[in-house]
Amino acid sequence: MSPLHGTTPLPLPRPLPASAPPHSTRRGERFELPALAASVAAARSRIALRAGHWGLPDTIRDTAELVISELFTNAIVHTDSDVVRCRIEATGALRLLIEVTDQGPGLTKRAPHPADADAEHGRGLLLLDALAARWGVIAPDRATGCTVWAEIRP
């Protein structure tokens, strides 16, 4: 498991300097979807459309689709959430931040365990660790819900 796994601070956006070129502008969107299996495809489609609209490279778009699929799936499968909230933010043409927030019980003390070779589940965080430049988990009050964030770069 990566040293980034666990409770880590969300990277706060820095103010852009007044002299920043137009392509350095920050673009973002927030949305929420019901905690249903069909929402995984809806979130994937939404991030693909946004990434294209924002002019992000295909490599970032493709990676973002995989990451948001994993984060939404985890929120749906591992919590009793009614809705899953998402925030996506692009800075320039080479960085995309994804945040997925559930309504679950918050962080637990259980450590992830390796999946058996023939297991159908259990590799999501390894996938996230391999795809994201940085990622982490935030539980504001450590009692209810948490936000998993991932930063995608080429």
PDB file of C-alpha atoms in Angstrom:
ATOM      1  CA  MET A   1       0.000   0.000   0.000  1.00  0.00           C
ATOM      2  CA  SER A   2       1.211   3.481  -0.800  1.00  0.00           C
ATOM      3  CA  PRO A   3       2.480   5.804   1.917  1.00  0.00           C
ATOM      4  CA  LEU A   4      -0.247   8.153   0.682  1.00  0.00           C
ATOM      5  CA  HIS A   5      -2.976   5.784   1.878  1.00  0.00           C
ATOM      6  CA  GLY A   6      -4.885   6.916   4.910  1.00  0.00           C
ATOM      7  CA  THR A   7      -5.996  10.271   6.191  1.00  0.00           C
ATOM      8  CA  THR A   8      -4.226  12.950   4.207  1.00  0.00           C
ATOM      9  CA  PRO A   9      -5.023  16.608   3.699  1.00  0.00           C
ATOM     10  CA  LEU A  10      -6.977  17.653   0.672  1.00  0.00           C
ATOM     11  CA  PRO A  11      -4.795  19.754  -1.585  1.00  0.00           C
ATOM     12  CA  LEU A  12      -6.191  23.252  -1.289  1.00  0.00           C
ATOM     13  CA  PRO A  13      -6.345  25.239  -4.511  1.00  0.00           C
ATOM     14  CA  ARG A  14      -3.911  28.120  -4.645  1.00  0.00           C
ATOM     15  CA  PRO A  15      -5.087  31.483  -5.952  1.00  0.00           C
ATOM     16  CA  LEU A  16      -4.000  32.080  -9.511  1.00  0.00           C
ATOM     17  CA  PRO A  17      -1.758  35.093 -10.059  1.00  0.00           C
ATOM     18  CA  ALA A  18      -3.318  37.993 -11.943  1.00  0.00           C
ATOM     19  CA  SER A  19      -0.738  37.475 -14.696  1.00  0.00           C
ATOM     20  CA  ALA A  20      -1.706  33.809 -15.236  1.00  0.00           C
ATOM     21  CA  PRO A  21      -2.293  32.925 -18.892  1.00  0.00           C
ATOM     22  CA  PRO A  22      -5.851  31.997 -19.947  1.00  0.00           C
ATOM     23  CA  HIS A  23      -5.090  28.256 -20.067  1.00  0.00           C
ATOM     24  CA  SER A  24      -4.206  28.364 -16.350  1.00  0.00           C
ATOM     25  CA  THR A  25      -7.769  29.088 -15.338  1.00  0.00           C
ATOM     26  CA  ARG A  26      -9.492  26.797 -12.891  1.00  0.00           C
ATOM     27  CA  ARG A  27     -12.687  25.087 -13.973  1.00  0.00           C
ATOM     28  CA  GLY A  28     -14.857  22.941 -11.797  1.00  0.00           C
ATOM     29  CA  GLU A  29     -18.180  21.310 -11.213  1.00  0.00           C
ATOM     30  CA  ARG A  30     -20.040  19.710  -8.315  1.00  0.00           C
ATOM     31  CA  PHE A  31     -22.766  17.106  -8.693  1.00  0.00           C
ATOM     32  CA  GLU A  32     -24.465  14.360  -6.755  1.00  0.00           C
ATOM     33  CA  LEU A  33     -25.985  11.111  -7.906  1.00  0.00           C
ATOM     34  CA  PRO A  34     -28.088   8.482  -6.161  1.00  0.00           C
ATOM     35  CA  ALA A  35     -26.067   5.681  -4.575  1.00  0.00           C
ATOM     36  CA  LEU A  36     -27.062   3.168  -7.251  1.00  0.00           C
ATOM     37  CA  ALA A  37     -24.956   1.013  -9.558  1.00  0.00           C
ATOM     38  CA  ALA A  38     -26.204   2.990 -12.585  1.00  0.00           C
ATOM     39  CA  SER A  39     -24.626   6.128 -11.119  1.00  0.00           C
ATOM     40  CA  VAL A  40     -21.131   4.745 -11.727  1.00  0.00           C
ATOM     41  CA  ALA A  41     -21.649   4.935 -15.495  1.00  0.00           C
ATOM     42  CA  ALA A  42     -23.306   8.351 -15.151  1.00  0.00           C
ATOM     43  CA  ALA A  43     -20.326   9.715 -13.191  1.00  0.00           C
ATOM     44  CA  ARG A  44     -17.884   8.227 -15.704  1.00  0.00           C
ATOM     45  CA  SER A  45     -19.794   9.788 -18.596  1.00  0.00           C
ATOM     46  CA  ARG A  46     -19.986  13.142 -16.864  1.00  0.00           C
ATOM     47  CA  ILE A  47     -16.258  13.336 -16.183  1.00  0.00           C
ATOM     48  CA  ALA A  48     -15.449  12.275 -19.756  1.00  0.00           C
ATOM     49  CA  LEU A  49     -17.667  15.033 -21.151  1.00  0.00           C
ATOM     50  CA  ARG A  50     -16.213  17.657 -18.796  1.00  0.00           C
ATOM     51  CA  ALA A  51     -12.618  16.642 -19.485  1.00  0.00           C
ATOM     52  CA  GLY A  52     -13.276  16.918 -23.213  1.00  0.00           C
ATOM     53  CA  HIS A  53     -15.022  20.260 -22.831  1.00  0.00           C
ATOM     54  CA  TRP A  54     -12.128  21.577 -20.729  1.00  0.00           C
ATOM     55  CA  GLY A  55      -9.578  20.428 -23.321  1.00  0.00           C
ATOM     56  CA  LEU A  56      -7.784  17.941 -21.077  1.00  0.00           C
ATOM     57  CA  PRO A  57      -5.624  15.308 -22.803  1.00  0.00           C
ATOM     58  CA  ASP A  58      -7.166  11.905 -23.543  1.00  0.00           C
ATOM     59  CA  THR A  59      -4.763  10.280 -21.076  1.00  0.00           C
ATOM     60  CA  ILE A  60      -6.180  12.371 -18.224  1.00  0.00           C
ATOM     61  CA  ARG A  61      -9.754  11.730 -19.368  1.00  0.00           C
ATOM     62  CA  ASP A  62      -9.236   7.965 -19.598  1.00  0.00           C
ATOM     63  CA  THR A  63      -7.547   7.790 -16.195  1.00  0.00           C
ATOM     64  CA  ALA A  64     -10.216   9.998 -14.631  1.00  0.00           C
ATOM     65  CA  GLU A  65     -12.950   7.677 -15.914  1.00  0.00           C
ATOM     66  CA  LEU A  66     -11.295   4.690 -14.231  1.00  0.00           C
ATOM     67  CA  VAL A  67     -10.669   6.574 -10.993  1.00  0.00           C
ATOM     68  CA  ILE A  68     -14.181   7.996 -10.670  1.00  0.00           C
ATOM     69  CA  SER A  69     -15.623   4.546 -11.432  1.00  0.00           C
ATOM     70  CA  GLU A  70     -13.625   3.051  -8.589  1.00  0.00           C
ATOM     71  CA  LEU A  71     -14.405   5.830  -6.112  1.00  0.00           C
ATOM     72  CA  PHE A  72     -18.147   5.797  -6.860  1.00  0.00           C
ATOM     73  CA  THR A  73     -18.257   2.003  -6.715  1.00  0.00           C
ATOM     74  CA  ASN A  74     -16.530   2.001  -3.318  1.00  0.00           C
ATOM     75  CA  ALA A  75     -18.938   4.633  -1.973  1.00  0.00           C
ATOM     76  CA  ILE A  76     -21.929   2.601  -3.148  1.00  0.00           C
ATOM     77  CA  VAL A  77     -20.711  -0.868  -2.140  1.00  0.00           C
ATOM     78  CA  HIS A  78     -19.060  -0.040   1.194  1.00  0.00           C
ATOM     79  CA  THR A  79     -21.471   2.526   2.669  1.00  0.00           C
ATOM     80  CA  ASP A  80     -25.203   2.932   3.215  1.00  0.00           C
ATOM     81  CA  SER A  81     -25.245   6.247   1.367  1.00  0.00           C
ATOM     82  CA  ASP A  82     -28.388   7.581  -0.298  1.00  0.00           C
ATOM     83  CA  VAL A  83     -26.375   9.926  -2.519  1.00  0.00           C
ATOM     84  CA  VAL A  84     -22.757  10.252  -3.527  1.00  0.00           C
ATOM     85  CA  ARG A  85     -21.352  13.740  -4.051  1.00  0.00           C
ATOM     86  CA  CYS A  86     -18.569  14.604  -6.430  1.00  0.00           C
ATOM     87  CA  ARG A  87     -16.411  17.614  -7.171  1.00  0.00           C
ATOM     88  CA  ILE A  88     -14.128  17.782 -10.180  1.00  0.00           C
ATOM     89  CA  GLU A  89     -11.713  20.594 -10.816  1.00  0.00           C
ATOM     90  CA  ALA A  90      -9.241  21.175 -13.641  1.00  0.00           C
ATOM     91  CA  THR A  91      -6.349  23.577 -13.323  1.00  0.00           C
ATOM     92  CA  GLY A  92      -4.774  24.365 -16.645  1.00  0.00           C
ATOM     93  CA  ALA A  93      -4.625  21.528 -19.134  1.00  0.00           C
ATOM     94  CA  LEU A  94      -2.575  19.074 -17.096  1.00  0.00           C
ATOM     95  CA  ARG A  95      -4.249  18.529 -13.705  1.00  0.00           C
ATOM     96  CA  LEU A  96      -7.619  17.163 -12.664  1.00  0.00           C
ATOM     97  CA  LEU A  97      -8.759  16.788  -9.059  1.00  0.00           C
ATOM     98  CA  ILE A  98     -11.593  14.370  -8.265  1.00  0.00           C
ATOM     99  CA  GLU A  99     -13.347  14.254  -4.886  1.00  0.00           C
ATOM    100  CA  VAL A 100     -16.038  11.693  -4.047  1.00  0.00           C
ATOM    101  CA  THR A 101     -17.939  12.046  -0.770  1.00  0.00           C
ATOM    102  CA  ASP A 102     -20.183   9.373   0.723  1.00  0.00           C
ATOM    103  CA  GLN A 103     -22.558   9.320   3.697  1.00  0.00           C
ATOM    104  CA  GLY A 104     -21.013   6.237   5.256  1.00  0.00           C
ATOM    105  CA  PRO A 105     -19.806   5.553   8.786  1.00  0.00           C
ATOM    106  CA  GLY A 106     -16.510   7.388   8.330  1.00  0.00           C
ATOM    107  CA  LEU A 107     -13.054   5.924   8.512  1.00  0.00           C
ATOM    108  CA  THR A 108     -12.481   2.630  10.251  1.00  0.00           C
ATOM    109  CA  LYS A 109      -9.336   1.336  11.865  1.00  0.00           C
ATOM    110  CA  ARG A 110      -9.318  -1.724   9.603  1.00  0.00           C
ATOM    111  CA  ALA A 111      -6.268  -1.958   7.389  1.00  0.00           C
ATOM    112  CA  PRO A 112      -6.786  -3.041   3.783  1.00  0.00           C
ATOM    113  CA  HIS A 113      -5.798  -6.628   3.150  1.00  0.00           C
ATOM    114  CA  PRO A 114      -4.461  -8.070  -0.101  1.00  0.00           C
ATOM    115  CA  ALA A 115      -7.024  -9.749  -2.330  1.00  0.00           C
ATOM    116  CA  ASP A 116      -6.746 -13.439  -3.119  1.00  0.00           C
ATOM    117  CA  ALA A 117      -5.648 -14.176  -6.681  1.00  0.00           C
ATOM    118  CA  ASP A 118      -9.124 -15.369  -7.683  1.00  0.00           C
ATOM    119  CA  ALA A 119     -11.113 -12.736  -5.726  1.00  0.00           C
ATOM    120  CA  GLU A 120     -13.503 -10.513  -7.695  1.00  0.00           C
ATOM    121  CA  HIS A 121     -12.992  -7.534  -5.369  1.00  0.00           C
ATOM    122  CA  GLY A 122     -10.267  -6.000  -3.252  1.00  0.00           C
ATOM    123  CA  ARG A 123      -7.938  -4.307  -5.712  1.00  0.00           C
ATOM    124  CA  GLY A 124      -9.560  -0.882  -5.982  1.00  0.00           C
ATOM    125  CA  LEU A 125      -7.148   1.031  -3.771  1.00  0.00           C
ATOM    126  CA  LEU A 126      -4.200  -0.575  -5.549  1.00  0.00           C
ATOM    127  CA  LEU A 127      -5.689   0.599  -8.839  1.00  0.00           C
ATOM    128  CA  LEU A 128      -6.210   4.094  -7.417  1.00  0.00           C
ATOM    129  CA  ASP A 129      -2.640   4.150  -6.142  1.00  0.00           C
ATOM    130  CA  ALA A 130      -1.295   3.125  -9.556  1.00  0.00           C
ATOM    131  CA  LEU A 131      -3.344   5.673 -11.524  1.00  0.00           C
ATOM    132  CA  ALA A 132      -3.388   8.812  -9.382  1.00  0.00           C
ATOM    133  CA  ALA A 133      -0.453  11.189  -8.973  1.00  0.00           C
ATOM    134  CA  ARG A 134      -1.648  11.702  -5.365  1.00  0.00           C
ATOM    135  CA  TRP A 135      -4.696  10.605  -3.406  1.00  0.00           C
ATOM    136  CA  GLY A 136      -6.031  10.530   0.108  1.00  0.00           C
ATOM    137  CA  VAL A 137      -9.003  10.230   2.432  1.00  0.00           C
ATOM    138  CA  ILE A 138     -10.592  12.896   4.590  1.00  0.00           C
ATOM    139  CA  ALA A 139     -13.196  12.317   7.284  1.00  0.00           C
ATOM    140  CA  PRO A 140     -14.169  15.747   8.650  1.00  0.00           C
ATOM    141  CA  ASP A 141     -15.593  14.549  11.941  1.00  0.00           C
ATOM    142  CA  ARG A 142     -14.366  10.944  11.732  1.00  0.00           C
ATOM    143  CA  ALA A 143     -17.916   9.793  12.482  1.00  0.00           C
ATOM    144  CA  THR A 144     -19.978  10.071   9.330  1.00  0.00           C
ATOM    145  CA  GLY A 145     -18.951  10.069   5.723  1.00  0.00           C
ATOM    146  CA  CYS A 146     -15.628  10.682   4.138  1.00  0.00           C
ATOM    147  CA  THR A 147     -14.172  12.189   1.013  1.00  0.00           C
ATOM    148  CA  VAL A 148     -11.683  10.336  -1.143  1.00  0.00           C
ATOM    149  CA  TRP A 149      -9.730  12.571  -3.477  1.00  0.00           C
ATOM    150  CA  ALA A 150      -7.389  11.832  -6.343  1.00  0.00           C
ATOM    151  CA  GLU A 151      -5.199  14.073  -8.449  1.00  0.00           C
ATOM    152  CA  ILE A 152      -4.789  13.016 -12.082  1.00  0.00           C
ATOM    153  CA  ARG A 153      -1.904  14.211 -14.247  1.00  0.00           C
ATOM    154  CA  PRO A 154      -0.372  12.901 -17.468  1.00  0.00           C
TER     155      PRO A 154
END
